[in-house]
Amino acid sequence: DSTNYINYNGRINIEIRGSSSQVKQKKQYGFTTYQADNITKDNVSLLGLPHENDWILNGLAFEPSLIRDYICYNLSRMIGEYASRTVFCEVMLNGSYNGLYVLQEKIKQGPDRVNVMNIETTNNTFPKITGGYVTKADKTAGSDVAAWTMSSHIGINDVAFIHVQPQPQTVTPQQNEYIKSEFIKLGKSAAVGDASFETGYPSVIDIPSFVDYMIISEISANADAYQFSTYYHKDRNGKLRAGPIWDNNLTFGYDLSIWGFDRSKTDTWQFSNGDNEGAAFWKDLFNNPEFRCCLSRRWNQLIQPGQPLNYSVIEPFIDQTVDKISEASVRDSIRWSYDRKEYIFKAEITKIENFLQLRIPWMTSAIGPSSNCSNVEIPPLVITRIMYSPTTSVSFPNANDQEFIEIKNTGNMTINLAGVYFSGTGFIYQFPPSARILPNSTKILASKMDVFRSKYGFAASGQFTRNLSSKGENLVLADGFGNVIDSVYYSSQPPWPDADSNGYYLELIDPLSDNNIATNWIASTNTLVSVEDVNNNPELKFYPTPVSGTLTIESSANINILQLFDFQGRRLRTINVNSGTYSLDMSSCSPGLYLIELITTDGNFVKKVIKD
């Protein structure tokens, strides 16, 4: 009696989905959960998956083992990338037994799916036009129309790029041109091997996500990877990221042999399989020494004993998965005997395991060495303060606008911050190419620079996009190749100090201590000061002080921009200087205290000046 197993009882709208799989008797389905009015979508949790309303019932078409998709999605999550969460289930449709399926999440924008911001049709100028986007390379059919195409290295099978978010029906010409231009920049820079942080492919893409996408696609030898069902996403002000993986049935040695295909091999790179090679930038990235070194290093880390892609870890996971569905697979085979009559379930599992035992050593040998990037010099940058859950007041009614983090240079040398960024999704910031941080100095990044200046009396060094989680999250500071400089997984729960909506922020007691240990932090209300105040920098001079007329400013570094604020944080003037000296006429200013912010090639500095 199926009513004994009801997990959700509500309204749905269900439809057949898929492209080539529609030739099969056993259909694939997509469905949306609705409230009782049949109009309002209902976010629900199904079989323990996070609340949402768009779902897939994967019928495992062209997949005799029944586990290839499931294995790949789980491996992707095991190495730290989001992939559709999956649960095996047996489906009764309108009272009829339909066999074994995988309930999984549809790829879409959302905090528990592809975590990028929503983009509206009115977001057609910077910075809002920069995200969020979800784009895929895929077959064109129905509403999935090609927004643009890119060529592969084999000169045939041009790759069609299709909008997912915004949808093809709602994307504006400006948005289409913007996200297309990001892929074009990637293609051009990868083609010439430009690996610079300022102009090369590291300035466009999040390299770790491309590396991980390639690793999962290649360990499984996915014959459709790069060409079809290949997703990308980009958050507002963020880098272009590869993934999530999708549609991994033609993997682990299995291909559409009924149509003459045999591409999923143990000794072939899928970006160079002579057919579905995808956009040329994939092969170009692999052939770039810097990218390939990152790929090799990551691969060799993941296959170590106890790591997710070590065969001794994968094999028991496969066996556990087989045990889980062994009974249901028999019922499925009986129900769809026409589709599976030529296959033996256990023999297919053996094929997968035998394939991996050959594939992993081949990749290890063919991927090349990682010696050139094994001992990367990491700058001494440390996340030292986190205001993740501010309190509100009459003067500052919006908590999110008051968030900030602080990064400290604990070394005795100036650090070039070109390429340094926060990797991952949900918290976005990348330092501009000209940014520097002086020895024993800090950079404070704020959620709203004008609010920060008004509250604390000096300018933050930059403004991040989106917000810090009030529950806790992993902040990863990385260089342009994704090498981790510092990471902190803070939490609002004990043993972390209580800094949740009570006026406190997290402060690292000793910048040289391990900032992932909760007891090394305190909940602090210490007054913030700009450690890069010019009083601590002998290479900047202001005179006379106090000033009654003209203030002379001299800097050893080029002053790009000068901004004058009153002590309430209101901006009075913005001046493009582009020189090492400037004479600021303050004769018309009322007597009192003023803040002068200098944006120089060595960083941002603030000076308090008294006007007589």
PDB file of N, CA and C in Angstrom, residues 263-330:
ATOM      1  N   ARG A 263      32.774   6.616 -27.138  1.00  0.00           N
ATOM      2  CA  ARG A 263      33.671   7.721 -26.774  1.00  0.00           C
ATOM      3  C   ARG A 263      34.158   7.662 -25.332  1.00  0.00           C
ATOM      4  N   SER A 264      33.426   6.996 -24.466  1.00  0.00           N
ATOM      5  CA  SER A 264      33.769   6.968 -23.044  1.00  0.00           C
ATOM      6  C   SER A 264      34.809   5.887 -22.794  1.00  0.00           C
ATOM      7  N   LYS A 265      36.071   6.257 -22.908  1.00  0.00           N
ATOM      8  CA  LYS A 265      37.171   5.296 -22.835  1.00  0.00           C
ATOM      9  C   LYS A 265      38.083   5.590 -21.640  1.00  0.00           C
ATOM     10  N   THR A 266      38.840   4.590 -21.260  1.00  0.00           N
ATOM     11  CA  THR A 266      39.748   4.755 -20.121  1.00  0.00           C
ATOM     12  C   THR A 266      40.967   5.588 -20.479  1.00  0.00           C
ATOM     13  N   ASP A 267      41.281   5.736 -21.767  1.00  0.00           N
ATOM     14  CA  ASP A 267      42.528   6.393 -22.169  1.00  0.00           C
ATOM     15  C   ASP A 267      42.306   7.562 -23.123  1.00  0.00           C
ATOM     16  N   THR A 268      41.197   8.282 -22.945  1.00  0.00           N
ATOM     17  CA  THR A 268      40.881   9.414 -23.823  1.00  0.00           C
ATOM     18  C   THR A 268      40.362  10.574 -22.980  1.00  0.00           C
ATOM     19  N   TRP A 269      40.932  11.769 -23.205  1.00  0.00           N
ATOM     20  CA  TRP A 269      40.363  12.973 -22.595  1.00  0.00           C
ATOM     21  C   TRP A 269      39.087  13.329 -23.345  1.00  0.00           C
ATOM     22  N   GLN A 270      38.033  13.633 -22.617  1.00  0.00           N
ATOM     23  CA  GLN A 270      36.752  13.896 -23.270  1.00  0.00           C
ATOM     24  C   GLN A 270      36.706  15.260 -23.956  1.00  0.00           C
ATOM     25  N   PHE A 271      37.591  16.181 -23.601  1.00  0.00           N
ATOM     26  CA  PHE A 271      37.669  17.448 -24.336  1.00  0.00           C
ATOM     27  C   PHE A 271      38.457  17.274 -25.632  1.00  0.00           C
ATOM     28  N   SER A 272      38.893  16.050 -25.893  1.00  0.00           N
ATOM     29  CA  SER A 272      39.644  15.758 -27.105  1.00  0.00           C
ATOM     30  C   SER A 272      39.253  14.373 -27.636  1.00  0.00           C
ATOM     31  N   ASN A 273      37.921  14.085 -27.638  1.00  0.00           N
ATOM     32  CA  ASN A 273      37.454  12.751 -28.031  1.00  0.00           C
ATOM     33  C   ASN A 273      37.054  12.662 -29.501  1.00  0.00           C
ATOM     34  N   GLY A 274      37.251  13.760 -30.246  1.00  0.00           N
ATOM     35  CA  GLY A 274      36.965  13.747 -31.670  1.00  0.00           C
ATOM     36  C   GLY A 274      35.523  13.980 -32.022  1.00  0.00           C
ATOM     37  N   ASP A 275      34.665  14.211 -31.021  1.00  0.00           N
ATOM     38  CA  ASP A 275      33.239  14.429 -31.306  1.00  0.00           C
ATOM     39  C   ASP A 275      32.681  15.538 -30.417  1.00  0.00           C
ATOM     40  N   ASN A 276      32.234  15.177 -29.213  1.00  0.00           N
ATOM     41  CA  ASN A 276      31.687  16.173 -28.276  1.00  0.00           C
ATOM     42  C   ASN A 276      32.807  16.807 -27.468  1.00  0.00           C
ATOM     43  N   GLU A 277      33.573  17.681 -28.089  1.00  0.00           N
ATOM     44  CA  GLU A 277      34.728  18.252 -27.389  1.00  0.00           C
ATOM     45  C   GLU A 277      34.407  19.550 -26.657  1.00  0.00           C
ATOM     46  N   GLY A 278      33.261  20.150 -26.967  1.00  0.00           N
ATOM     47  CA  GLY A 278      32.887  21.387 -26.300  1.00  0.00           C
ATOM     48  C   GLY A 278      33.631  22.592 -26.842  1.00  0.00           C
ATOM     49  N   ALA A 279      33.406  23.731 -26.205  1.00  0.00           N
ATOM     50  CA  ALA A 279      34.054  24.970 -26.627  1.00  0.00           C
ATOM     51  C   ALA A 279      35.573  24.826 -26.530  1.00  0.00           C
ATOM     52  N   ALA A 280      36.272  25.492 -27.447  1.00  0.00           N
ATOM     53  CA  ALA A 280      37.727  25.329 -27.548  1.00  0.00           C
ATOM     54  C   ALA A 280      38.447  25.716 -26.266  1.00  0.00           C
ATOM     55  N   PHE A 281      37.825  26.573 -25.437  1.00  0.00           N
ATOM     56  CA  PHE A 281      38.569  27.042 -24.266  1.00  0.00           C
ATOM     57  C   PHE A 281      38.864  25.914 -23.281  1.00  0.00           C
ATOM     58  N   TRP A 282      38.096  24.821 -23.293  1.00  0.00           N
ATOM     59  CA  TRP A 282      38.388  23.727 -22.366  1.00  0.00           C
ATOM     60  C   TRP A 282      39.744  23.093 -22.688  1.00  0.00           C
ATOM     61  N   LYS A 283      39.946  22.781 -23.941  1.00  0.00           N
ATOM     62  CA  LYS A 283      41.221  22.181 -24.330  1.00  0.00           C
ATOM     63  C   LYS A 283      42.354  23.183 -24.192  1.00  0.00           C
ATOM     64  N   ASP A 284      42.072  24.460 -24.495  1.00  0.00           N
ATOM     65  CA  ASP A 284      43.097  25.493 -24.357  1.00  0.00           C
ATOM     66  C   ASP A 284      43.525  25.646 -22.898  1.00  0.00           C
ATOM     67  N   LEU A 285      42.564  25.599 -21.981  1.00  0.00           N
ATOM     68  CA  LEU A 285      42.909  25.669 -20.559  1.00  0.00           C
ATOM     69  C   LEU A 285      43.786  24.492 -20.159  1.00  0.00           C
ATOM     70  N   PHE A 286      43.422  23.304 -20.598  1.00  0.00           N
ATOM     71  CA  PHE A 286      44.210  22.123 -20.248  1.00  0.00           C
ATOM     72  C   PHE A 286      45.638  22.249 -20.764  1.00  0.00           C
ATOM     73  N   ASN A 287      45.798  22.842 -21.923  1.00  0.00           N
ATOM     74  CA  ASN A 287      47.135  22.969 -22.520  1.00  0.00           C
ATOM     75  C   ASN A 287      47.935  24.130 -21.951  1.00  0.00           C
ATOM     76  N   ASN A 288      47.303  24.964 -21.123  1.00  0.00           N
ATOM     77  CA  ASN A 288      48.029  26.051 -20.479  1.00  0.00           C
ATOM     78  C   ASN A 288      48.796  25.508 -19.274  1.00  0.00           C
ATOM     79  N   PRO A 289      50.100  25.729 -19.180  1.00  0.00           N
ATOM     80  CA  PRO A 289      50.889  25.117 -18.104  1.00  0.00           C
ATOM     81  C   PRO A 289      50.400  25.463 -16.707  1.00  0.00           C
ATOM     82  N   GLU A 290      49.988  26.726 -16.485  1.00  0.00           N
ATOM     83  CA  GLU A 290      49.561  27.128 -15.142  1.00  0.00           C
ATOM     84  C   GLU A 290      48.251  26.426 -14.754  1.00  0.00           C
ATOM     85  N   PHE A 291      47.285  26.401 -15.679  1.00  0.00           N
ATOM     86  CA  PHE A 291      46.018  25.740 -15.379  1.00  0.00           C
ATOM     87  C   PHE A 291      46.235  24.245 -15.193  1.00  0.00           C
ATOM     88  N   ARG A 292      47.008  23.651 -16.078  1.00  0.00           N
ATOM     89  CA  ARG A 292      47.215  22.211 -16.010  1.00  0.00           C
ATOM     90  C   ARG A 292      47.926  21.812 -14.714  1.00  0.00           C
ATOM     91  N   CYS A 293      48.798  22.675 -14.249  1.00  0.00           N
ATOM     92  CA  CYS A 293      49.466  22.390 -12.979  1.00  0.00           C
ATOM     93  C   CYS A 293      48.452  22.397 -11.836  1.00  0.00           C
ATOM     94  N   CYS A 294      47.537  23.369 -11.848  1.00  0.00           N
ATOM     95  CA  CYS A 294      46.475  23.406 -10.830  1.00  0.00           C
ATOM     96  C   CYS A 294      45.609  22.152 -10.911  1.00  0.00           C
ATOM     97  N   LEU A 295      45.303  21.731 -12.128  1.00  0.00           N
ATOM     98  CA  LEU A 295      44.494  20.529 -12.338  1.00  0.00           C
ATOM     99  C   LEU A 295      45.215  19.297 -11.795  1.00  0.00           C
ATOM    100  N   SER A 296      46.494  19.182 -12.119  1.00  0.00           N
ATOM    101  CA  SER A 296      47.279  18.032 -11.668  1.00  0.00           C
ATOM    102  C   SER A 296      47.386  18.004 -10.146  1.00  0.00           C
ATOM    103  N   ARG A 297      47.644  19.146  -9.555  1.00  0.00           N
ATOM    104  CA  ARG A 297      47.778  19.205  -8.099  1.00  0.00           C
ATOM    105  C   ARG A 297      46.479  18.795  -7.412  1.00  0.00           C
ATOM    106  N   ARG A 298      45.365  19.323  -7.886  1.00  0.00           N
ATOM    107  CA  ARG A 298      44.063  19.000  -7.293  1.00  0.00           C
ATOM    108  C   ARG A 298      43.744  17.516  -7.481  1.00  0.00           C
ATOM    109  N   TRP A 299      43.988  16.994  -8.684  1.00  0.00           N
ATOM    110  CA  TRP A 299      43.731  15.587  -8.949  1.00  0.00           C
ATOM    111  C   TRP A 299      44.546  14.695  -8.017  1.00  0.00           C
ATOM    112  N   ASN A 300      45.825  14.989  -7.890  1.00  0.00           N
ATOM    113  CA  ASN A 300      46.679  14.146  -7.062  1.00  0.00           C
ATOM    114  C   ASN A 300      46.343  14.262  -5.577  1.00  0.00           C
ATOM    115  N   GLN A 301      45.745  15.367  -5.162  1.00  0.00           N
ATOM    116  CA  GLN A 301      45.252  15.472  -3.790  1.00  0.00           C
ATOM    117  C   GLN A 301      44.026  14.589  -3.583  1.00  0.00           C
ATOM    118  N   LEU A 302      43.129  14.579  -4.572  1.00  0.00           N
ATOM    119  CA  LEU A 302      41.848  13.889  -4.429  1.00  0.00           C
ATOM    120  C   LEU A 302      41.956  12.377  -4.524  1.00  0.00           C
ATOM    121  N   ILE A 303      43.067  11.853  -5.046  1.00  0.00           N
ATOM    122  CA  ILE A 303      43.204  10.394  -5.165  1.00  0.00           C
ATOM    123  C   ILE A 303      44.075   9.796  -4.065  1.00  0.00           C
ATOM    124  N   GLN A 304      44.472  10.618  -3.109  1.00  0.00           N
ATOM    125  CA  GLN A 304      45.262  10.101  -1.996  1.00  0.00           C
ATOM    126  C   GLN A 304      44.409   9.189  -1.109  1.00  0.00           C
ATOM    127  N   PRO A 305      45.022   8.290  -0.333  1.00  0.00           N
ATOM    128  CA  PRO A 305      44.256   7.411   0.558  1.00  0.00           C
ATOM    129  C   PRO A 305      43.296   8.203   1.448  1.00  0.00           C
ATOM    130  N   GLY A 306      42.060   7.759   1.482  1.00  0.00           N
ATOM    131  CA  GLY A 306      41.042   8.411   2.297  1.00  0.00           C
ATOM    132  C   GLY A 306      40.345   9.568   1.626  1.00  0.00           C
ATOM    133  N   GLN A 307      40.854  10.000   0.469  1.00  0.00           N
ATOM    134  CA  GLN A 307      40.250  11.123  -0.240  1.00  0.00           C
ATOM    135  C   GLN A 307      39.140  10.636  -1.175  1.00  0.00           C
ATOM    136  N   PRO A 308      38.209  11.527  -1.566  1.00  0.00           N
ATOM    137  CA  PRO A 308      36.988  11.097  -2.259  1.00  0.00           C
ATOM    138  C   PRO A 308      37.197  10.332  -3.557  1.00  0.00           C
ATOM    139  N   LEU A 309      38.268  10.609  -4.311  1.00  0.00           N
ATOM    140  CA  LEU A 309      38.451   9.957  -5.599  1.00  0.00           C
ATOM    141  C   LEU A 309      39.479   8.838  -5.568  1.00  0.00           C
ATOM    142  N   ASN A 310      39.891   8.452  -4.391  1.00  0.00           N
ATOM    143  CA  ASN A 310      40.710   7.248  -4.258  1.00  0.00           C
ATOM    144  C   ASN A 310      39.804   6.040  -4.500  1.00  0.00           C
ATOM    145  N   TYR A 311      40.278   5.080  -5.285  1.00  0.00           N
ATOM    146  CA  TYR A 311      39.407   3.954  -5.641  1.00  0.00           C
ATOM    147  C   TYR A 311      38.921   3.198  -4.411  1.00  0.00           C
ATOM    148  N   SER A 312      39.747   3.131  -3.389  1.00  0.00           N
ATOM    149  CA  SER A 312      39.349   2.416  -2.171  1.00  0.00           C
ATOM    150  C   SER A 312      38.222   3.129  -1.433  1.00  0.00           C
ATOM    151  N   VAL A 313      37.979   4.389  -1.755  1.00  0.00           N
ATOM    152  CA  VAL A 313      36.844   5.131  -1.203  1.00  0.00           C
ATOM    153  C   VAL A 313      35.631   4.994  -2.123  1.00  0.00           C
ATOM    154  N   ILE A 314      35.871   5.066  -3.435  1.00  0.00           N
ATOM    155  CA  ILE A 314      34.760   5.006  -4.389  1.00  0.00           C
ATOM    156  C   ILE A 314      34.114   3.621  -4.408  1.00  0.00           C
ATOM    157  N   GLU A 315      34.920   2.561  -4.366  1.00  0.00           N
ATOM    158  CA  GLU A 315      34.378   1.201  -4.499  1.00  0.00           C
ATOM    159  C   GLU A 315      33.334   0.877  -3.436  1.00  0.00           C
ATOM    160  N   PRO A 316      33.610   1.108  -2.145  1.00  0.00           N
ATOM    161  CA  PRO A 316      32.556   0.793  -1.162  1.00  0.00           C
ATOM    162  C   PRO A 316      31.325   1.674  -1.318  1.00  0.00           C
ATOM    163  N   PHE A 317      31.504   2.913  -1.789  1.00  0.00           N
ATOM    164  CA  PHE A 317      30.339   3.772  -2.020  1.00  0.00           C
ATOM    165  C   PHE A 317      29.463   3.177  -3.132  1.00  0.00           C
ATOM    166  N   ILE A 318      30.110   2.690  -4.186  1.00  0.00           N
ATOM    167  CA  ILE A 318      29.358   2.039  -5.257  1.00  0.00           C
ATOM    168  C   ILE A 318      28.624   0.812  -4.715  1.00  0.00           C
ATOM    169  N   ASP A 319      29.320   0.000  -3.931  1.00  0.00           N
ATOM    170  CA  ASP A 319      28.709  -1.219  -3.400  1.00  0.00           C
ATOM    171  C   ASP A 319      27.536  -0.895  -2.478  1.00  0.00           C
ATOM    172  N   GLN A 320      27.681   0.145  -1.663  1.00  0.00           N
ATOM    173  CA  GLN A 320      26.574   0.549  -0.782  1.00  0.00           C
ATOM    174  C   GLN A 320      25.369   1.018  -1.595  1.00  0.00           C
ATOM    175  N   THR A 321      25.654   1.738  -2.688  1.00  0.00           N
ATOM    176  CA  THR A 321      24.574   2.218  -3.553  1.00  0.00           C
ATOM    177  C   THR A 321      23.854   1.044  -4.205  1.00  0.00           C
ATOM    178  N   VAL A 322      24.605   0.073  -4.669  1.00  0.00           N
ATOM    179  CA  VAL A 322      24.020  -1.118  -5.290  1.00  0.00           C
ATOM    180  C   VAL A 322      23.144  -1.870  -4.284  1.00  0.00           C
ATOM    181  N   ASP A 323      23.623  -2.030  -3.051  1.00  0.00           N
ATOM    182  CA  ASP A 323      22.827  -2.707  -2.023  1.00  0.00           C
ATOM    183  C   ASP A 323      21.504  -1.977  -1.788  1.00  0.00           C
ATOM    184  N   LYS A 324      21.561  -0.659  -1.856  1.00  0.00           N
ATOM    185  CA  LYS A 324      20.381   0.157  -1.582  1.00  0.00           C
ATOM    186  C   LYS A 324      19.276  -0.074  -2.614  1.00  0.00           C
ATOM    187  N   ILE A 325      19.648  -0.310  -3.861  1.00  0.00           N
ATOM    188  CA  ILE A 325      18.642  -0.375  -4.927  1.00  0.00           C
ATOM    189  C   ILE A 325      18.497  -1.775  -5.528  1.00  0.00           C
ATOM    190  N   SER A 326      19.164  -2.756  -4.953  1.00  0.00           N
ATOM    191  CA  SER A 326      19.194  -4.086  -5.589  1.00  0.00           C
ATOM    192  C   SER A 326      17.793  -4.672  -5.756  1.00  0.00           C
ATOM    193  N   GLU A 327      16.944  -4.577  -4.737  1.00  0.00           N
ATOM    194  CA  GLU A 327      15.590  -5.113  -4.852  1.00  0.00           C
ATOM    195  C   GLU A 327      14.774  -4.314  -5.855  1.00  0.00           C
ATOM    196  N   ALA A 328      14.870  -2.988  -5.768  1.00  0.00           N
ATOM    197  CA  ALA A 328      14.093  -2.138  -6.671  1.00  0.00           C
ATOM    198  C   ALA A 328      14.528  -2.312  -8.119  1.00  0.00           C
ATOM    199  N   SER A 329      15.817  -2.609  -8.330  1.00  0.00           N
ATOM    200  CA  SER A 329      16.300  -2.766  -9.705  1.00  0.00           C
ATOM    201  C   SER A 329      15.652  -3.969 -10.380  1.00  0.00           C
ATOM    202  N   VAL A 330      15.352  -5.004  -9.590  1.00  0.00           N
ATOM    203  CA  VAL A 330      14.671  -6.175 -10.146  1.00  0.00           C
ATOM    204  C   VAL A 330      13.255  -5.798 -10.576  1.00  0.00           C
TER     205      VAL A 330
END
